[in-house]
mmCIF file with all atom_site columns, N, CA and C in Angstrom:
data_model
loop_
_atom_site.group_PDB
_atom_site.id
_atom_site.type_symbol
_atom_site.label_atom_id
_atom_site.label_alt_id
_atom_site.label_comp_id
_atom_site.label_asym_id
_atom_site.label_entity_id
_atom_site.label_seq_id
_atom_site.pdbx_PDB_ins_code
_atom_site.Cartn_x
_atom_site.Cartn_y
_atom_site.Cartn_z
_atom_site.occupancy
_atom_site.B_iso_or_equiv
_atom_site.pdbx_formal_charge
_atom_site.auth_seq_id
_atom_site.auth_comp_id
_atom_site.auth_asym_id
_atom_site.auth_atom_id
_atom_site.pdbx_PDB_model_num
ATOM 1   N N  . MET H 1 1  ? 13.585  6.301   10.833  1.00 72.00 ? 1  MET H N  1
ATOM 2   C CA . MET H 1 1  ? 13.404  4.898   11.690  1.00 72.00 ? 1  MET H CA 1
ATOM 3   C C  . MET H 1 1  ? 11.717  5.014   9.855   1.00 72.00 ? 1  MET H C  1
ATOM 4   N N  . ASN H 1 2  ? 11.509  4.302   9.837   1.00 93.00 ? 2  ASN H N  1
ATOM 5   C CA . ASN H 1 2  ? 10.551  3.834   8.112   1.00 93.00 ? 2  ASN H CA 1
ATOM 6   C C  . ASN H 1 2  ? 9.339   3.036   8.861   1.00 93.00 ? 2  ASN H C  1
ATOM 7   N N  . PHE H 1 3  ? 8.767   4.431   9.422   1.00 97.00 ? 3  PHE H N  1
ATOM 8   C CA . PHE H 1 3  ? 7.938   3.714   10.260  1.00 97.00 ? 3  PHE H CA 1
ATOM 9   C C  . PHE H 1 3  ? 5.719   2.569   9.320   1.00 97.00 ? 3  PHE H C  1
ATOM 10  N N  . CYS H 1 4  ? 6.054   2.164   10.118  1.00 98.00 ? 4  CYS H N  1
ATOM 11  C CA . CYS H 1 4  ? 4.237   0.812   9.242   1.00 98.00 ? 4  CYS H CA 1
ATOM 12  C C  . CYS H 1 4  ? 2.948   1.557   9.493   1.00 98.00 ? 4  CYS H C  1
ATOM 13  N N  . PRO H 1 5  ? 2.704   2.470   7.983   1.00 97.00 ? 5  PRO H N  1
ATOM 14  C CA . PRO H 1 5  ? 0.968   2.414   7.859   1.00 97.00 ? 5  PRO H CA 1
ATOM 15  C C  . PRO H 1 5  ? -0.420  2.241   9.117   1.00 97.00 ? 5  PRO H C  1
ATOM 16  N N  . CYS H 1 6  ? 0.388   0.786   9.113   1.00 97.00 ? 6  CYS H N  1
ATOM 17  C CA . CYS H 1 6  ? -0.554  0.440   10.245  1.00 97.00 ? 6  CYS H CA 1
ATOM 18  C C  . CYS H 1 6  ? -0.972  0.894   12.039  1.00 97.00 ? 6  CYS H C  1
ATOM 19  N N  . ASP H 1 7  ? 0.471   1.384   12.046  1.00 96.00 ? 7  ASP H N  1
ATOM 20  C CA . ASP H 1 7  ? 1.303   1.796   13.329  1.00 96.00 ? 7  ASP H CA 1
ATOM 21  C C  . ASP H 1 7  ? 2.135   2.277   13.740  1.00 96.00 ? 7  ASP H C  1
ATOM 22  N N  . PRO H 1 8  ? 2.009   3.960   13.275  1.00 93.00 ? 8  PRO H N  1
ATOM 23  C CA . PRO H 1 8  ? 3.221   4.912   13.387  1.00 93.00 ? 8  PRO H CA 1
ATOM 24  C C  . PRO H 1 8  ? 4.168   4.983   14.418  1.00 93.00 ? 8  PRO H C  1
ATOM 25  N N  . LYS H 1 9  ? 4.129   3.472   15.785  1.00 95.00 ? 9  LYS H N  1
ATOM 26  C CA . LYS H 1 9  ? 4.684   3.307   16.634  1.00 95.00 ? 9  LYS H CA 1
ATOM 27  C C  . LYS H 1 9  ? 6.017   2.318   16.049  1.00 95.00 ? 9  LYS H C  1
ATOM 28  N N  . LYS H 1 10 ? 4.943   1.973   15.272  1.00 96.00 ? 10 LYS H N  1
ATOM 29  C CA . LYS H 1 10 ? 5.813   0.114   15.338  1.00 96.00 ? 10 LYS H CA 1
ATOM 30  C C  . LYS H 1 10 ? 7.529   0.918   13.638  1.00 96.00 ? 10 LYS H C  1
ATOM 31  N N  . ALA H 1 11 ? 8.042   0.006   13.323  1.00 97.00 ? 11 ALA H N  1
ATOM 32  C CA . ALA H 1 11 ? 8.681   0.712   12.716  1.00 97.00 ? 11 ALA H CA 1
ATOM 33  C C  . ALA H 1 11 ? 8.079   -1.052  11.415  1.00 97.00 ? 11 ALA H C  1
ATOM 34  N N  . TYR H 1 12 ? 8.366   -0.885  10.473  1.00 98.00 ? 12 TYR H N  1
ATOM 35  C CA . TYR H 1 12 ? 7.173   -0.968  9.199   1.00 98.00 ? 12 TYR H CA 1
ATOM 36  C C  . TYR H 1 12 ? 8.910   -2.533  9.586   1.00 98.00 ? 12 TYR H C  1
ATOM 37  N N  . THR H 1 13 ? 10.137  -2.512  9.436   1.00 97.00 ? 13 THR H N  1
ATOM 38  C CA . THR H 1 13 ? 10.457  -3.721  9.669   1.00 97.00 ? 13 THR H CA 1
ATOM 39  C C  . THR H 1 13 ? 10.101  -5.067  10.775  1.00 97.00 ? 13 THR H C  1
ATOM 40  N N  . ASP H 1 14 ? 10.090  -4.725  11.362  1.00 96.00 ? 14 ASP H N  1
ATOM 41  C CA . ASP H 1 14 ? 9.028   -5.760  13.176  1.00 96.00 ? 14 ASP H CA 1
ATOM 42  C C  . ASP H 1 14 ? 7.784   -5.685  12.874  1.00 96.00 ? 14 ASP H C  1
ATOM 43  N N  . CYS H 1 15 ? 6.682   -4.633  11.855  1.00 98.00 ? 15 CYS H N  1
ATOM 44  C CA . CYS H 1 15 ? 5.794   -4.839  12.066  1.00 98.00 ? 15 CYS H CA 1
ATOM 45  C C  . CYS H 1 15 ? 5.064   -5.610  9.802   1.00 98.00 ? 15 CYS H C  1
ATOM 46  N N  . CYS H 1 16 ? 4.250   -5.091  9.793   1.00 98.00 ? 16 CYS H N  1
ATOM 47  C CA . CYS H 1 16 ? 3.972   -5.519  8.475   1.00 98.00 ? 16 CYS H CA 1
ATOM 48  C C  . CYS H 1 16 ? 4.932   -6.094  7.115   1.00 98.00 ? 16 CYS H C  1
ATOM 49  N N  . GLU H 1 17 ? 6.331   -5.749  7.490   1.00 98.00 ? 17 GLU H N  1
ATOM 50  C CA . GLU H 1 17 ? 6.843   -5.880  6.458   1.00 98.00 ? 17 GLU H CA 1
ATOM 51  C C  . GLU H 1 17 ? 7.247   -7.875  6.270   1.00 98.00 ? 17 GLU H C  1
ATOM 52  N N  . PRO H 1 18 ? 7.466   -7.921  7.306   1.00 98.00 ? 18 PRO H N  1
ATOM 53  C CA . PRO H 1 18 ? 7.841   -9.803  7.067   1.00 98.00 ? 18 PRO H CA 1
ATOM 54  C C  . PRO H 1 18 ? 6.027   -10.581 6.441   1.00 98.00 ? 18 PRO H C  1
ATOM 55  N N  . TYR H 1 19 ? 5.610   -10.636 7.152   1.00 98.00 ? 19 TYR H N  1
ATOM 56  C CA . TYR H 1 19 ? 4.056   -10.821 6.003   1.00 98.00 ? 19 TYR H CA 1
ATOM 57  C C  . TYR H 1 19 ? 4.269   -10.354 4.289   1.00 98.00 ? 19 TYR H C  1
ATOM 58  N N  . HIS H 1 20 ? 4.543   -8.953  4.189   1.00 98.00 ? 20 HIS H N  1
ATOM 59  C CA . HIS H 1 20 ? 4.447   -8.943  3.096   1.00 98.00 ? 20 HIS H CA 1
ATOM 60  C C  . HIS H 1 20 ? 5.177   -9.626  2.057   1.00 98.00 ? 20 HIS H C  1
ATOM 61  N N  . LYS H 1 21 ? 6.937   -9.990  3.024   1.00 97.00 ? 21 LYS H N  1
ATOM 62  C CA . LYS H 1 21 ? 7.518   -10.451 2.481   1.00 97.00 ? 21 LYS H CA 1
ATOM 63  C C  . LYS H 1 21 ? 7.765   -11.809 2.113   1.00 97.00 ? 21 LYS H C  1
ATOM 64  N N  . GLY H 1 22 ? 6.754   -12.153 2.867   1.00 96.00 ? 22 GLY H N  1
ATOM 65  C CA . GLY H 1 22 ? 5.744   -13.993 3.253   1.00 96.00 ? 22 GLY H CA 1
ATOM 66  C C  . GLY H 1 22 ? 7.059   -14.130 4.021   1.00 96.00 ? 22 GLY H C  1
ATOM 67  N N  . ARG H 1 23 ? 7.781   -13.873 4.848   1.00 97.00 ? 23 ARG H N  1
ATOM 68  C CA . ARG H 1 23 ? 8.408   -15.003 5.765   1.00 97.00 ? 23 ARG H CA 1
ATOM 69  C C  . ARG H 1 23 ? 7.828   -15.323 6.997   1.00 97.00 ? 23 ARG H C  1
ATOM 70  N N  . LYS H 1 24 ? 6.455   -14.844 7.101   1.00 97.00 ? 24 LYS H N  1
ATOM 71  C CA . LYS H 1 24 ? 5.654   -15.471 8.097   1.00 97.00 ? 24 LYS H CA 1
ATOM 72  C C  . LYS H 1 24 ? 3.996   -14.911 7.688   1.00 97.00 ? 24 LYS H C  1
ATOM 73  N N  . PRO H 1 25 ? 3.139   -15.906 7.969   1.00 97.00 ? 25 PRO H N  1
ATOM 74  C CA . PRO H 1 25 ? 1.829   -14.975 8.341   1.00 97.00 ? 25 PRO H CA 1
ATOM 75  C C  . PRO H 1 25 ? 1.539   -14.650 9.213   1.00 97.00 ? 25 PRO H C  1
ATOM 76  N N  . ALA H 1 26 ? 0.615   -13.369 8.970   1.00 97.00 ? 26 ALA H N  1
ATOM 77  C CA . ALA H 1 26 ? -0.258  -12.899 9.918   1.00 97.00 ? 26 ALA H CA 1
ATOM 78  C C  . ALA H 1 26 ? -1.123  -14.181 10.782  1.00 97.00 ? 26 ALA H C  1
ATOM 79  N N  . PRO H 1 27 ? -0.581  -13.195 11.833  1.00 97.00 ? 27 PRO H N  1
ATOM 80  C CA . PRO H 1 27 ? -1.071  -14.273 12.929  1.00 97.00 ? 27 PRO H CA 1
ATOM 81  C C  . PRO H 1 27 ? -2.708  -14.479 13.206  1.00 97.00 ? 27 PRO H C  1
ATOM 82  N N  . THR H 1 28 ? -3.449  -13.315 12.950  1.00 98.00 ? 28 THR H N  1
ATOM 83  C CA . THR H 1 28 ? -4.550  -13.151 13.753  1.00 98.00 ? 28 THR H CA 1
ATOM 84  C C  . THR H 1 28 ? -5.614  -11.637 12.431  1.00 98.00 ? 28 THR H C  1
ATOM 85  N N  . ALA H 1 29 ? -7.130  -12.515 12.482  1.00 97.00 ? 29 ALA H N  1
ATOM 86  C CA . ALA H 1 29 ? -7.112  -11.550 11.828  1.00 97.00 ? 29 ALA H CA 1
ATOM 87  C C  . ALA H 1 29 ? -6.912  -10.169 11.245  1.00 97.00 ? 29 ALA H C  1
ATOM 88  N N  . GLU H 1 30 ? -6.899  -9.141  12.369  1.00 97.00 ? 30 GLU H N  1
ATOM 89  C CA . GLU H 1 30 ? -6.624  -7.825  12.779  1.00 97.00 ? 30 GLU H CA 1
ATOM 90  C C  . GLU H 1 30 ? -4.912  -7.715  11.763  1.00 97.00 ? 30 GLU H C  1
ATOM 91  N N  . ALA H 1 31 ? -4.613  -8.459  12.528  1.00 98.00 ? 31 ALA H N  1
ATOM 92  C CA . ALA H 1 31 ? -2.820  -8.034  11.359  1.00 98.00 ? 31 ALA H CA 1
ATOM 93  C C  . ALA H 1 31 ? -2.923  -9.028  10.324  1.00 98.00 ? 31 ALA H C  1
ATOM 94  N N  . LEU H 1 32 ? -3.943  -9.742  9.356   1.00 98.00 ? 32 LEU H N  1
ATOM 95  C CA . LEU H 1 32 ? -4.271  -10.067 8.459   1.00 98.00 ? 32 LEU H CA 1
ATOM 96  C C  . LEU H 1 32 ? -4.409  -8.565  7.663   1.00 98.00 ? 32 LEU H C  1
ATOM 97  N N  . MET H 1 33 ? -5.771  -7.783  8.026   1.00 97.00 ? 33 MET H N  1
ATOM 98  C CA . MET H 1 33 ? -6.120  -6.279  7.317   1.00 97.00 ? 33 MET H CA 1
ATOM 99  C C  . MET H 1 33 ? -5.899  -5.485  8.142   1.00 97.00 ? 33 MET H C  1
ATOM 100 N N  . ARG H 1 34 ? -4.273  -5.106  9.066   1.00 98.00 ? 34 ARG H N  1
ATOM 101 C CA . ARG H 1 34 ? -3.193  -4.542  9.026   1.00 98.00 ? 34 ARG H CA 1
ATOM 102 C C  . ARG H 1 34 ? -2.415  -4.660  7.925   1.00 98.00 ? 34 ARG H C  1
ATOM 103 N N  . ALA H 1 35 ? -1.812  -5.853  7.979   1.00 98.00 ? 35 ALA H N  1
ATOM 104 C CA . ALA H 1 35 ? -1.042  -6.527  6.402   1.00 98.00 ? 35 ALA H CA 1
ATOM 105 C C  . ALA H 1 35 ? -1.776  -5.162  5.745   1.00 98.00 ? 35 ALA H C  1
ATOM 106 N N  . ARG H 1 36 ? -2.774  -6.291  5.427   1.00 97.00 ? 36 ARG H N  1
ATOM 107 C CA . ARG H 1 36 ? -2.745  -6.111  4.296   1.00 97.00 ? 36 ARG H CA 1
ATOM 108 C C  . ARG H 1 36 ? -3.476  -3.623  3.367   1.00 97.00 ? 36 ARG H C  1
ATOM 109 N N  . TYR H 1 37 ? -4.252  -3.025  4.750   1.00 97.00 ? 37 TYR H N  1
ATOM 110 C CA . TYR H 1 37 ? -4.205  -1.635  5.044   1.00 97.00 ? 37 TYR H CA 1
ATOM 111 C C  . TYR H 1 37 ? -2.603  -0.913  4.863   1.00 97.00 ? 37 TYR H C  1
ATOM 112 N N  . SER H 1 38 ? -1.553  -1.683  5.173   1.00 97.00 ? 38 SER H N  1
ATOM 113 C CA . SER H 1 38 ? 0.043   -1.719  5.336   1.00 97.00 ? 38 SER H CA 1
ATOM 114 C C  . SER H 1 38 ? 0.319   -1.494  3.758   1.00 97.00 ? 38 SER H C  1
ATOM 115 N N  . ALA H 1 39 ? -0.371  -2.535  2.993   1.00 97.00 ? 39 ALA H N  1
ATOM 116 C CA . ALA H 1 39 ? 0.270   -2.749  1.965   1.00 97.00 ? 39 ALA H CA 1
ATOM 117 C C  . ALA H 1 39 ? -0.239  -2.110  0.362   1.00 97.00 ? 39 ALA H C  1
ATOM 118 N N  . TYR H 1 40 ? -1.052  -1.723  0.621   1.00 96.00 ? 40 TYR H N  1
ATOM 119 C CA . TYR H 1 40 ? -1.908  -0.134  -0.423  1.00 96.00 ? 40 TYR H CA 1
ATOM 120 C C  . TYR H 1 40 ? -1.278  0.546   -0.192  1.00 96.00 ? 40 TYR H C  1
ATOM 121 N N  . ALA H 1 41 ? -0.548  1.324   1.160   1.00 96.00 ? 41 ALA H N  1
ATOM 122 C CA . ALA H 1 41 ? -0.095  2.223   1.392   1.00 96.00 ? 41 ALA H CA 1
ATOM 123 C C  . ALA H 1 41 ? 2.215   1.229   0.504   1.00 96.00 ? 41 ALA H C  1
ATOM 124 N N  . LYS H 1 42 ? 2.136   0.458   1.099   1.00 96.00 ? 42 LYS H N  1
ATOM 125 C CA . LYS H 1 42 ? 3.074   0.363   0.150   1.00 96.00 ? 42 LYS H CA 1
ATOM 126 C C  . LYS H 1 42 ? 3.920   -0.502  -1.030  1.00 96.00 ? 42 LYS H C  1
ATOM 127 N N  . HIS H 1 43 ? 2.332   -0.718  -1.892  1.00 96.00 ? 43 HIS H N  1
ATOM 128 C CA . HIS H 1 43 ? 2.558   -0.714  -3.069  1.00 96.00 ? 43 HIS H CA 1
ATOM 129 C C  . HIS H 1 43 ? 2.658   -2.960  -2.830  1.00 96.00 ? 43 HIS H C  1
ATOM 130 N N  . GLU H 1 44 ? 2.498   -3.134  -1.871  1.00 97.00 ? 44 GLU H N  1
ATOM 131 C CA . GLU H 1 44 ? 3.070   -4.233  -2.310  1.00 97.00 ? 44 GLU H CA 1
ATOM 132 C C  . GLU H 1 44 ? 1.845   -5.077  -2.544  1.00 97.00 ? 44 GLU H C  1
ATOM 133 N N  . ILE H 1 45 ? 1.346   -4.787  -4.062  1.00 97.00 ? 45 ILE H N  1
ATOM 134 C CA . ILE H 1 45 ? 0.107   -5.249  -4.536  1.00 97.00 ? 45 ILE H CA 1
ATOM 135 C C  . ILE H 1 45 ? -0.026  -6.755  -4.860  1.00 97.00 ? 45 ILE H C  1
ATOM 136 N N  . ASP H 1 46 ? 1.196   -7.966  -4.863  1.00 96.00 ? 46 ASP H N  1
ATOM 137 C CA . ASP H 1 46 ? 1.343   -8.723  -4.564  1.00 96.00 ? 46 ASP H CA 1
ATOM 138 C C  . ASP H 1 46 ? 0.511   -9.913  -3.266  1.00 96.00 ? 46 ASP H C  1
ATOM 139 N N  . TYR H 1 47 ? 0.762   -8.457  -2.313  1.00 97.00 ? 47 TYR H N  1
ATOM 140 C CA . TYR H 1 47 ? 0.629   -9.445  -1.167  1.00 97.00 ? 47 TYR H CA 1
ATOM 141 C C  . TYR H 1 47 ? -1.380  -9.057  -0.950  1.00 97.00 ? 47 TYR H C  1
ATOM 142 N N  . VAL H 1 48 ? -2.024  -8.043  -1.562  1.00 96.00 ? 48 VAL H N  1
ATOM 143 C CA . VAL H 1 48 ? -3.018  -7.868  -1.809  1.00 96.00 ? 48 VAL H CA 1
ATOM 144 C C  . VAL H 1 48 ? -3.235  -9.028  -2.183  1.00 96.00 ? 48 VAL H C  1
ATOM 145 N N  . GLU H 1 49 ? -3.102  -9.292  -3.357  1.00 95.00 ? 49 GLU H N  1
ATOM 146 C CA . GLU H 1 49 ? -4.014  -10.761 -4.413  1.00 95.00 ? 49 GLU H CA 1
ATOM 147 C C  . GLU H 1 49 ? -3.227  -11.901 -3.818  1.00 95.00 ? 49 GLU H C  1
ATOM 148 N N  . ARG H 1 50 ? -2.869  -11.824 -3.285  1.00 95.00 ? 50 ARG H N  1
ATOM 149 C CA . ARG H 1 50 ? -1.799  -13.994 -2.442  1.00 95.00 ? 50 ARG H CA 1
ATOM 150 C C  . ARG H 1 50 ? -2.864  -13.464 -1.524  1.00 95.00 ? 50 ARG H C  1
ATOM 151 N N  . THR H 1 51 ? -3.350  -12.851 -0.611  1.00 95.00 ? 51 THR H N  1
ATOM 152 C CA . THR H 1 51 ? -4.680  -12.959 0.940   1.00 95.00 ? 51 THR H CA 1
ATOM 153 C C  . THR H 1 51 ? -5.958  -13.255 0.955   1.00 95.00 ? 51 THR H C  1
ATOM 154 N N  . HIS H 1 52 ? -6.690  -12.997 -0.873  1.00 92.00 ? 52 HIS H N  1
ATOM 155 C CA . HIS H 1 52 ? -7.609  -12.398 -1.440  1.00 92.00 ? 52 HIS H CA 1
ATOM 156 C C  . HIS H 1 52 ? -8.353  -13.660 -0.787  1.00 92.00 ? 52 HIS H C  1
ATOM 157 N N  . ALA H 1 53 ? -9.567  -14.007 -0.408  1.00 91.00 ? 53 ALA H N  1
ATOM 158 C CA . ALA H 1 53 ? -10.175 -15.522 -0.514  1.00 91.00 ? 53 ALA H CA 1
ATOM 159 C C  . ALA H 1 53 ? -9.955  -15.843 -1.589  1.00 91.00 ? 53 ALA H C  1
ATOM 160 N N  . PRO H 1 54 ? -9.541  -17.591 -1.734  1.00 91.00 ? 54 PRO H N  1
ATOM 161 C CA . PRO H 1 54 ? -9.591  -17.996 -3.279  1.00 91.00 ? 54 PRO H CA 1
ATOM 162 C C  . PRO H 1 54 ? -11.194 -18.045 -4.060  1.00 91.00 ? 54 PRO H C  1
ATOM 163 N N  . GLU H 1 55 ? -12.347 -17.931 -2.972  1.00 93.00 ? 55 GLU H N  1
ATOM 164 C CA . GLU H 1 55 ? -13.036 -17.468 -3.404  1.00 93.00 ? 55 GLU H CA 1
ATOM 165 C C  . GLU H 1 55 ? -13.357 -16.451 -4.739  1.00 93.00 ? 55 GLU H C  1
ATOM 166 N N  . ALA H 1 56 ? -12.827 -14.919 -4.036  1.00 88.00 ? 56 ALA H N  1
ATOM 167 C CA . ALA H 1 56 ? -12.770 -13.802 -4.680  1.00 88.00 ? 56 ALA H CA 1
ATOM 168 C C  . ALA H 1 56 ? -11.232 -13.705 -5.724  1.00 88.00 ? 56 ALA H C  1
ATOM 169 N N  . ARG H 1 57 ? -10.777 -14.523 -5.463  1.00 87.00 ? 57 ARG H N  1
ATOM 170 C CA . ARG H 1 57 ? -9.778  -14.289 -5.896  1.00 87.00 ? 57 ARG H CA 1
ATOM 171 C C  . ARG H 1 57 ? -9.660  -13.439 -7.614  1.00 87.00 ? 57 ARG H C  1
ATOM 172 N N  . HIS H 1 58 ? -11.034 -13.874 -7.735  1.00 88.00 ? 58 HIS H N  1
ATOM 173 C CA . HIS H 1 58 ? -11.308 -14.016 -10.212 1.00 88.00 ? 58 HIS H CA 1
ATOM 174 C C  . HIS H 1 58 ? -12.328 -12.428 -9.777  1.00 88.00 ? 58 HIS H C  1
ATOM 175 N N  . ASP H 1 59 ? -12.670 -11.881 -8.463  1.00 90.00 ? 59 ASP H N  1
ATOM 176 C CA . ASP H 1 59 ? -12.920 -10.039 -9.066  1.00 90.00 ? 59 ASP H CA 1
ATOM 177 C C  . ASP H 1 59 ? -11.704 -9.516  -8.218  1.00 90.00 ? 59 ASP H C  1
ATOM 178 N N  . PHE H 1 60 ? -10.318 -10.261 -8.461  1.00 93.00 ? 60 PHE H N  1
ATOM 179 C CA . PHE H 1 60 ? -8.958  -9.835  -8.041  1.00 93.00 ? 60 PHE H CA 1
ATOM 180 C C  . PHE H 1 60 ? -8.853  -7.972  -9.133  1.00 93.00 ? 60 PHE H C  1
ATOM 181 N N  . ASP H 1 61 ? -9.136  -6.416  -9.328  1.00 94.00 ? 61 ASP H N  1
ATOM 182 C CA . ASP H 1 61 ? -8.046  -6.071  -10.277 1.00 94.00 ? 61 ASP H CA 1
ATOM 183 C C  . ASP H 1 61 ? -6.620  -5.637  -10.229 1.00 94.00 ? 61 ASP H C  1
ATOM 184 N N  . ARG H 1 62 ? -5.671  -6.481  -10.400 1.00 94.00 ? 62 ARG H N  1
ATOM 185 C CA . ARG H 1 62 ? -4.762  -5.823  -10.653 1.00 94.00 ? 62 ARG H CA 1
ATOM 186 C C  . ARG H 1 62 ? -4.516  -4.432  -10.936 1.00 94.00 ? 62 ARG H C  1
ATOM 187 N N  . LYS H 1 63 ? -4.729  -4.534  -11.762 1.00 96.00 ? 63 LYS H N  1
ATOM 188 C CA . LYS H 1 63 ? -4.563  -2.898  -11.697 1.00 96.00 ? 63 LYS H CA 1
ATOM 189 C C  . LYS H 1 63 ? -5.572  -1.965  -11.542 1.00 96.00 ? 63 LYS H C  1
ATOM 190 N N  . ALA H 1 64 ? -6.042  -2.157  -11.469 1.00 95.00 ? 64 ALA H N  1
ATOM 191 C CA . ALA H 1 64 ? -7.292  -0.728  -10.768 1.00 95.00 ? 64 ALA H CA 1
ATOM 192 C C  . ALA H 1 64 ? -7.036  -0.637  -9.162  1.00 95.00 ? 64 ALA H C  1
ATOM 193 N N  . ASP H 1 65 ? -6.184  -1.819  -8.699  1.00 94.00 ? 65 ASP H N  1
ATOM 194 C CA . ASP H 1 65 ? -5.508  -2.009  -7.450  1.00 94.00 ? 65 ASP H CA 1
ATOM 195 C C  . ASP H 1 65 ? -4.234  -1.401  -7.087  1.00 94.00 ? 65 ASP H C  1
ATOM 196 N N  . THR H 1 66 ? -3.814  -1.685  -8.029  1.00 95.00 ? 66 THR H N  1
ATOM 197 C CA . THR H 1 66 ? -2.047  -1.185  -8.315  1.00 95.00 ? 66 THR H CA 1
ATOM 198 C C  . THR H 1 66 ? -3.144  0.125   -8.513  1.00 95.00 ? 66 THR H C  1
ATOM 199 N N  . ALA H 1 67 ? -3.856  1.295   -9.000  1.00 95.00 ? 67 ALA H N  1
ATOM 200 C CA . ALA H 1 67 ? -3.480  2.595   -9.444  1.00 95.00 ? 67 ALA H CA 1
ATOM 201 C C  . ALA H 1 67 ? -3.967  3.179   -8.615  1.00 95.00 ? 67 ALA H C  1
ATOM 202 N N  . TRP H 1 68 ? -5.186  2.103   -7.221  1.00 93.00 ? 68 TRP H N  1
ATOM 203 C CA . TRP H 1 68 ? -5.663  2.664   -6.619  1.00 93.00 ? 68 TRP H CA 1
ATOM 204 C C  . TRP H 1 68 ? -3.905  3.639   -5.245  1.00 93.00 ? 68 TRP H C  1
ATOM 205 N N  . SER H 1 69 ? -3.664  2.418   -4.948  1.00 93.00 ? 69 SER H N  1
ATOM 206 C CA . SER H 1 69 ? -2.395  1.969   -4.335  1.00 93.00 ? 69 SER H CA 1
ATOM 207 C C  . SER H 1 69 ? -1.512  2.889   -4.670  1.00 93.00 ? 69 SER H C  1
ATOM 208 N N  . GLU H 1 70 ? -1.209  3.884   -6.227  1.00 91.00 ? 70 GLU H N  1
ATOM 209 C CA . GLU H 1 70 ? 0.011   4.898   -6.122  1.00 91.00 ? 70 GLU H CA 1
ATOM 210 C C  . GLU H 1 70 ? -0.838  6.100   -5.938  1.00 91.00 ? 70 GLU H C  1
ATOM 211 N N  . ASN H 1 71 ? -2.183  6.207   -6.675  1.00 87.00 ? 71 ASN H N  1
ATOM 212 C CA . ASN H 1 71 ? -3.404  7.953   -6.014  1.00 87.00 ? 71 ASN H CA 1
ATOM 213 C C  . ASN H 1 71 ? -3.365  7.382   -4.391  1.00 87.00 ? 71 ASN H C  1
#
């Protein structure tokens, strides 16, 4: 089983993957933060960018976040 980085007791496909793939929104602030953590671990930088608050998107550095995710 491919476990989710945010909860090793759950399958990624049943946990954060639906949020990362845009199939459904994270239902709570906690789920959103878990999904963002998992997005870095799974290199889903599009999700990280998409879930930045609109007023903070100008500070998003895709190149730096991608590099951090890969390391």
